[in-house]
Backbone as a chain_set.jsonl record, in Angstrom:
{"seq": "XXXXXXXXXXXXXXXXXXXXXXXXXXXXXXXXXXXXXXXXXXXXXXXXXXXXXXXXXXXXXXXXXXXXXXXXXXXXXXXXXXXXXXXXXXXXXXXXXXXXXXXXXXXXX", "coords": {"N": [[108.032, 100.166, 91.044], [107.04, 98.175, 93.548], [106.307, 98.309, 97.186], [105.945, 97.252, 100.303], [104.439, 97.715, 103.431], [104.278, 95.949, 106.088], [102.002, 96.748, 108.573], [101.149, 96.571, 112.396], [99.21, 96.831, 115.532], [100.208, 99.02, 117.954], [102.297, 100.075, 116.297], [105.576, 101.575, 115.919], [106.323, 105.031, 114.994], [108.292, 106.138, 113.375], [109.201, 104.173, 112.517], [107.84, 102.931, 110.963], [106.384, 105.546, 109.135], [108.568, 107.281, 108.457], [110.488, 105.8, 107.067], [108.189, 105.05, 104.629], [107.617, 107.908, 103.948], [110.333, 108.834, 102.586], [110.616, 106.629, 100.849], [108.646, 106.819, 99.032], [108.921, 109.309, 97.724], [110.583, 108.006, 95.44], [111.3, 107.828, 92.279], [108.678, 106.283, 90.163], [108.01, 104.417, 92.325], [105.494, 102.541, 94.389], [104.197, 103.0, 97.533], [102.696, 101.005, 99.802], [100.486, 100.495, 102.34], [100.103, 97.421, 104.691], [97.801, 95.537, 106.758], [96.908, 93.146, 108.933], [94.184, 92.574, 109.246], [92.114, 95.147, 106.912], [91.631, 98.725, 108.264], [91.761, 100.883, 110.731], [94.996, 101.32, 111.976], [96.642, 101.807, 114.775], [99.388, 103.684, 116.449], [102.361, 103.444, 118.411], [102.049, 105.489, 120.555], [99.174, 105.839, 120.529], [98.188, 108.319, 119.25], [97.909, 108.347, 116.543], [96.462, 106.921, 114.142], [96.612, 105.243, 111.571], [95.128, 104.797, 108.32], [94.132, 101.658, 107.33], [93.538, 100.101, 104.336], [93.832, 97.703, 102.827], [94.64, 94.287, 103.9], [97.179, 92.037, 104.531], [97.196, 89.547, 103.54], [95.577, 89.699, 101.249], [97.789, 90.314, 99.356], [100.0, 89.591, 96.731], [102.402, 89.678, 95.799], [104.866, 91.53, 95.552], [107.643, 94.075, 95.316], [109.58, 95.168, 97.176], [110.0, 94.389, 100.735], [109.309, 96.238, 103.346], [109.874, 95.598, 106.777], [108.46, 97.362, 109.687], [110.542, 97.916, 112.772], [109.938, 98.123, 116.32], [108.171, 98.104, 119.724], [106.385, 96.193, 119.514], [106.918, 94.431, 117.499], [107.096, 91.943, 118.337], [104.848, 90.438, 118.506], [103.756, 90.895, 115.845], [105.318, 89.004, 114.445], [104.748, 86.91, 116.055], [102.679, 86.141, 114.846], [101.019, 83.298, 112.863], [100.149, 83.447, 110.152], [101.219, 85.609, 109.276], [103.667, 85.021, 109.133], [103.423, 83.125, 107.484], [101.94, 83.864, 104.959], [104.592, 85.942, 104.215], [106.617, 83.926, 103.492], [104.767, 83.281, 101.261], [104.863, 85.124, 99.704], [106.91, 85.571, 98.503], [109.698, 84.25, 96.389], [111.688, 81.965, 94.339], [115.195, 80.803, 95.493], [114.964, 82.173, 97.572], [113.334, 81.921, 99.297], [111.968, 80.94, 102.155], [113.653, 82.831, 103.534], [112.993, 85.39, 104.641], [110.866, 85.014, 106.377], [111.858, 83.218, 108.096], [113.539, 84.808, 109.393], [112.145, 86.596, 110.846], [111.135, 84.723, 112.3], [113.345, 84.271, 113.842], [114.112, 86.725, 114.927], [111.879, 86.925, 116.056], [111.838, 84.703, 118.627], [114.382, 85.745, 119.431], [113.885, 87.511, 121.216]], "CA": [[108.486, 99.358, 92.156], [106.022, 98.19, 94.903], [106.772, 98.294, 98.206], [104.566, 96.682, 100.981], [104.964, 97.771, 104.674], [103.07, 95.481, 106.966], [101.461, 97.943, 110.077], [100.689, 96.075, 113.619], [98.825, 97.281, 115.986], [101.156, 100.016, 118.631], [103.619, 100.106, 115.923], [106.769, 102.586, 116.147], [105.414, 105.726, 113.931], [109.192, 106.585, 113.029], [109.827, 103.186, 111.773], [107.577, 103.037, 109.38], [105.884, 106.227, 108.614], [109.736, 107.733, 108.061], [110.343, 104.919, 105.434], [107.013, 105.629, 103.863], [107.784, 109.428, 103.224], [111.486, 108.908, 101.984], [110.132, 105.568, 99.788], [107.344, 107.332, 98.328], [109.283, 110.262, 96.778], [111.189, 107.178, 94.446], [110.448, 107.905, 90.83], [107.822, 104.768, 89.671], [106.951, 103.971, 93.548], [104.068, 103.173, 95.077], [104.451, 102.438, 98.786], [101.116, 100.971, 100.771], [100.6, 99.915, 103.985], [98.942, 96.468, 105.078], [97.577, 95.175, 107.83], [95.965, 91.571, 109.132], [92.74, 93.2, 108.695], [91.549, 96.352, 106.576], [90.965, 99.504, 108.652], [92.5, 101.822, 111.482], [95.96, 100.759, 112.972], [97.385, 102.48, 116.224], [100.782, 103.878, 116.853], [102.319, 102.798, 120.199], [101.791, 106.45, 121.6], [97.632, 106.225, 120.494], [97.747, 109.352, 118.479], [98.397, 109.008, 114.983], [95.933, 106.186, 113.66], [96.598, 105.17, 109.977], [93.86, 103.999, 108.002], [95.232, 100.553, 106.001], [92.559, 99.631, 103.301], [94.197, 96.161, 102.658], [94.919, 92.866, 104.501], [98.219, 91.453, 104.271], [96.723, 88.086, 103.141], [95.408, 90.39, 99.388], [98.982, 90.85, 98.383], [100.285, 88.125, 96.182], [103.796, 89.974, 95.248], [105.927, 92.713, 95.877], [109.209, 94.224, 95.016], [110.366, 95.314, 98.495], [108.579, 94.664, 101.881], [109.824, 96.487, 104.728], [108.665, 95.691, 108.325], [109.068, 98.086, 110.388], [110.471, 97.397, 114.233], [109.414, 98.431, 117.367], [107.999, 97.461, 120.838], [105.104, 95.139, 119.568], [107.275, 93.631, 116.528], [107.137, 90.581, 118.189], [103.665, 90.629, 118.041], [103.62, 90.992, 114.454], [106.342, 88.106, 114.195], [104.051, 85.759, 116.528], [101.465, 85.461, 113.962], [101.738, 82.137, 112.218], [99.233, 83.583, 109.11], [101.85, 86.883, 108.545], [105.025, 84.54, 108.501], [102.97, 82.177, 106.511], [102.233, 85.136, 103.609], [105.923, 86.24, 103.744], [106.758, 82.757, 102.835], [104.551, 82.946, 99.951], [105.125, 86.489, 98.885], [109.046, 85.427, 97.974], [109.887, 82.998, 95.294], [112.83, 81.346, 94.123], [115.398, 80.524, 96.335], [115.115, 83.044, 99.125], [111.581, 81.823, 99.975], [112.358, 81.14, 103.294], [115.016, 83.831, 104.356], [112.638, 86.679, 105.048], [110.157, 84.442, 107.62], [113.088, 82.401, 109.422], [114.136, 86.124, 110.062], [111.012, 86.978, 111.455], [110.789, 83.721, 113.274], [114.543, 84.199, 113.992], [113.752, 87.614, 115.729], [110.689, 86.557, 117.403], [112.425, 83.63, 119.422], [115.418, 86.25, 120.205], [113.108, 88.69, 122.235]], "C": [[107.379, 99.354, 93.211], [106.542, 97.861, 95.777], [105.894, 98.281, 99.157], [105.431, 97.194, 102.089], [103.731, 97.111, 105.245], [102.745, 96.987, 108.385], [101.031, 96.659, 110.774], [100.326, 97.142, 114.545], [100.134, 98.155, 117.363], [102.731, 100.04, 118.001], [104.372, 100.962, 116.436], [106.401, 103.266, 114.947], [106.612, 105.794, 112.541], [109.307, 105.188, 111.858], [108.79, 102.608, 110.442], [107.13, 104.165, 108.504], [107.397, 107.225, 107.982], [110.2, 106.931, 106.761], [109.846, 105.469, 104.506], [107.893, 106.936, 103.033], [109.245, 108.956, 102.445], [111.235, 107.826, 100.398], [109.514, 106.548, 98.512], [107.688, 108.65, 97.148], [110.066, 109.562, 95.56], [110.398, 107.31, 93.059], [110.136, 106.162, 90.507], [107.613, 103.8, 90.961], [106.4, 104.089, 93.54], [104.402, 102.389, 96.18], [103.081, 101.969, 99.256], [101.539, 99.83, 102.117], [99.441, 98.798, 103.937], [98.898, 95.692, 106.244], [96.843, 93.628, 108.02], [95.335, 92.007, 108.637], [92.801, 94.895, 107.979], [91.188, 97.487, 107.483], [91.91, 100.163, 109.639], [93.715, 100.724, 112.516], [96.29, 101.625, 113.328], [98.567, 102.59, 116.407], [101.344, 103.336, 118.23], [102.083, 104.331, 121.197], [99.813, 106.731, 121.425], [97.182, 107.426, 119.809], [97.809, 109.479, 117.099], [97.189, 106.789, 114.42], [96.05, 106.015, 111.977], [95.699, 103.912, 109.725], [94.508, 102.804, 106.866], [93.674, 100.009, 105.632], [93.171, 98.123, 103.113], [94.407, 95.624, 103.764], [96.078, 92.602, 103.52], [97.875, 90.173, 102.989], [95.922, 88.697, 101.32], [96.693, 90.455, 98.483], [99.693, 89.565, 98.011], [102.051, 88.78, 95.615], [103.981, 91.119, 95.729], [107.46, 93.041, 95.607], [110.094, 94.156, 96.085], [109.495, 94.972, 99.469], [110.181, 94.822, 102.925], [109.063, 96.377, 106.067], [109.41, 96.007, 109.158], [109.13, 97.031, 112.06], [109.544, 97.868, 115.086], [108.81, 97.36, 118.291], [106.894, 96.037, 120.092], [105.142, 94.685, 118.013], [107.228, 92.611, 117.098], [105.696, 89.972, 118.175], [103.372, 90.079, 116.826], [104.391, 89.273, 114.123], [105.969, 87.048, 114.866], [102.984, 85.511, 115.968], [102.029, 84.934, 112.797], [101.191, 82.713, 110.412], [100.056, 84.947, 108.828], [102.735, 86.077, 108.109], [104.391, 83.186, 107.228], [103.073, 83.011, 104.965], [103.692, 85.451, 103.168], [106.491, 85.137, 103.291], [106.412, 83.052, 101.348], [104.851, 84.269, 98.805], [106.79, 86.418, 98.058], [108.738, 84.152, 97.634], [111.075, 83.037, 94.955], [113.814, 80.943, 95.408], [115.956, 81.488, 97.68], [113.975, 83.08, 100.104], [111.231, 81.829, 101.393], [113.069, 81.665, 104.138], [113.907, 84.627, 105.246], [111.459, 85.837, 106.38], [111.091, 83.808, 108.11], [113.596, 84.128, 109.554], [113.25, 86.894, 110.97], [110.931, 86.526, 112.986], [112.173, 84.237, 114.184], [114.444, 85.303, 115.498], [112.6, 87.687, 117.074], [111.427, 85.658, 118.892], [113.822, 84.379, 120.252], [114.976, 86.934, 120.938], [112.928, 90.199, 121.766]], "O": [[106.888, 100.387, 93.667], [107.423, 97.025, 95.576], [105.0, 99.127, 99.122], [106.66, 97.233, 102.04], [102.561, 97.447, 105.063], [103.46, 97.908, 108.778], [100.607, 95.719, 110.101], [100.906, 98.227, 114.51], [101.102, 97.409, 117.505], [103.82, 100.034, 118.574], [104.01, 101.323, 117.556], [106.151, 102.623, 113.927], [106.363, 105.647, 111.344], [109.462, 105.281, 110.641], [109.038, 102.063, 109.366], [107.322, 104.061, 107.293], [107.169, 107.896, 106.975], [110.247, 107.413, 105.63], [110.409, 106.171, 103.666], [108.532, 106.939, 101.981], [108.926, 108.641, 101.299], [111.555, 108.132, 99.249], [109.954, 106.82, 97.394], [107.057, 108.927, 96.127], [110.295, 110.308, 94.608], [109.233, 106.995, 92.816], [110.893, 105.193, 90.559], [107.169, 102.659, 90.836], [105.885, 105.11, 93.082], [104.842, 101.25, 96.024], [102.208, 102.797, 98.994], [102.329, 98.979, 102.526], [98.318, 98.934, 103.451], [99.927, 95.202, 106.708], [96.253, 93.123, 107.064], [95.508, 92.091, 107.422], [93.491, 95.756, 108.525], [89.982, 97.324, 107.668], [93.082, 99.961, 109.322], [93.495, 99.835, 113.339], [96.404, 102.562, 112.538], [99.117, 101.503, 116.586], [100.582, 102.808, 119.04], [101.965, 104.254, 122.42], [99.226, 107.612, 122.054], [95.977, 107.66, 119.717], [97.769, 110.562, 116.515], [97.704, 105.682, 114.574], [95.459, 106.82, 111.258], [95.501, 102.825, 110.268], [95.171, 103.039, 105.856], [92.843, 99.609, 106.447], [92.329, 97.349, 103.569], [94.399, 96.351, 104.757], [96.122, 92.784, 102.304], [98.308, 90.082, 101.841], [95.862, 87.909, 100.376], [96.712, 90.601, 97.261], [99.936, 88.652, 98.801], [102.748, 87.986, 94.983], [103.098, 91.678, 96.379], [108.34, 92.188, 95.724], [111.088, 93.432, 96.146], [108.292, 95.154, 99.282], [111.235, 94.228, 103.153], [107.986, 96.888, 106.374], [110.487, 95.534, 109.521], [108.437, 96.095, 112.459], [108.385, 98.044, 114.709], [108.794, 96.157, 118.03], [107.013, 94.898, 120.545], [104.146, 94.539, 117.304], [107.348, 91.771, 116.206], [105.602, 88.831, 117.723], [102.831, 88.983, 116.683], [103.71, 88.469, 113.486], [106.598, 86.028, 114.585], [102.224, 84.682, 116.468], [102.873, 85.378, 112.018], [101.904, 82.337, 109.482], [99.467, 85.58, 107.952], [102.923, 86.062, 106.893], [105.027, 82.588, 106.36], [103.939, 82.87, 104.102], [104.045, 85.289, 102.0], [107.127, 85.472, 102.292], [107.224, 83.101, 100.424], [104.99, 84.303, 97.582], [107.43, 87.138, 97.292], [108.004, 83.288, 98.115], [111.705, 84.07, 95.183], [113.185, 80.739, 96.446], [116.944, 81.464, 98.413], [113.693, 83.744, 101.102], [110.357, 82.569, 101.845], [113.238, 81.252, 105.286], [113.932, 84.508, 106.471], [111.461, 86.465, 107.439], [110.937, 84.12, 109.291], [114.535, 84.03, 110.344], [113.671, 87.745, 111.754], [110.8, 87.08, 114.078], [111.911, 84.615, 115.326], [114.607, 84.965, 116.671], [112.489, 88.133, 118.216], [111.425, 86.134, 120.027], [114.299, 83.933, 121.295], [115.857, 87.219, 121.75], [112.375, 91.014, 122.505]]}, "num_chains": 1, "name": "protein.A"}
């Protein structure tokens, strides 16, 4: 099972790095973290930097994607080139659930 967590920059550590660990112990997981760009993303308290080797925009499928909340999810949810990917990352007819939920959230505050 693959399981994508996008990271944004001053994420919430809990909300995804708590996932992560609980995910990751799933017999035949592999959890990874991706980001716009390749390289060090920032927690929202500045101390815990996780290093994401991928770009969102590399991943062409996935089983699960969780995105985590927090303060500077809308952030994440105001870039047109993430909700664009989640679009394409889902096929059949739920293609558009998981970005109108994005969008959905963004537009609620």
């Amino acid at each position: 099972m693959d399981i994508v967590i996008p990271l944004f920059d001053r994420f919430e550590p809990l909300d995804a790095i708590g996932p992560y660990e609980i995910l990751a112990y799933v017999p035949g997981a592999t959890v990874r973290f991706v980001a716009a760009e390749p390289g060090l993303v920032q927690d929202v308290l500045g101390s815990m930097p996780v290093h994401v080797p991928t770009s969102y925009s590399e991943v062409e499928s996935r089983d699960v994607l969780l995105v985590p909340g927090g303060g500077s999810f809308r952030t994440m949810v105001g870039d047109p080139a993430l909700l664009d990917w989640v679009r394409r990352i889902h096929t059949g007819s739920v293609a558009k659930a998981p970005a109108e939920v994005l969008e959905r959230a963004r537009t609620l505050g």
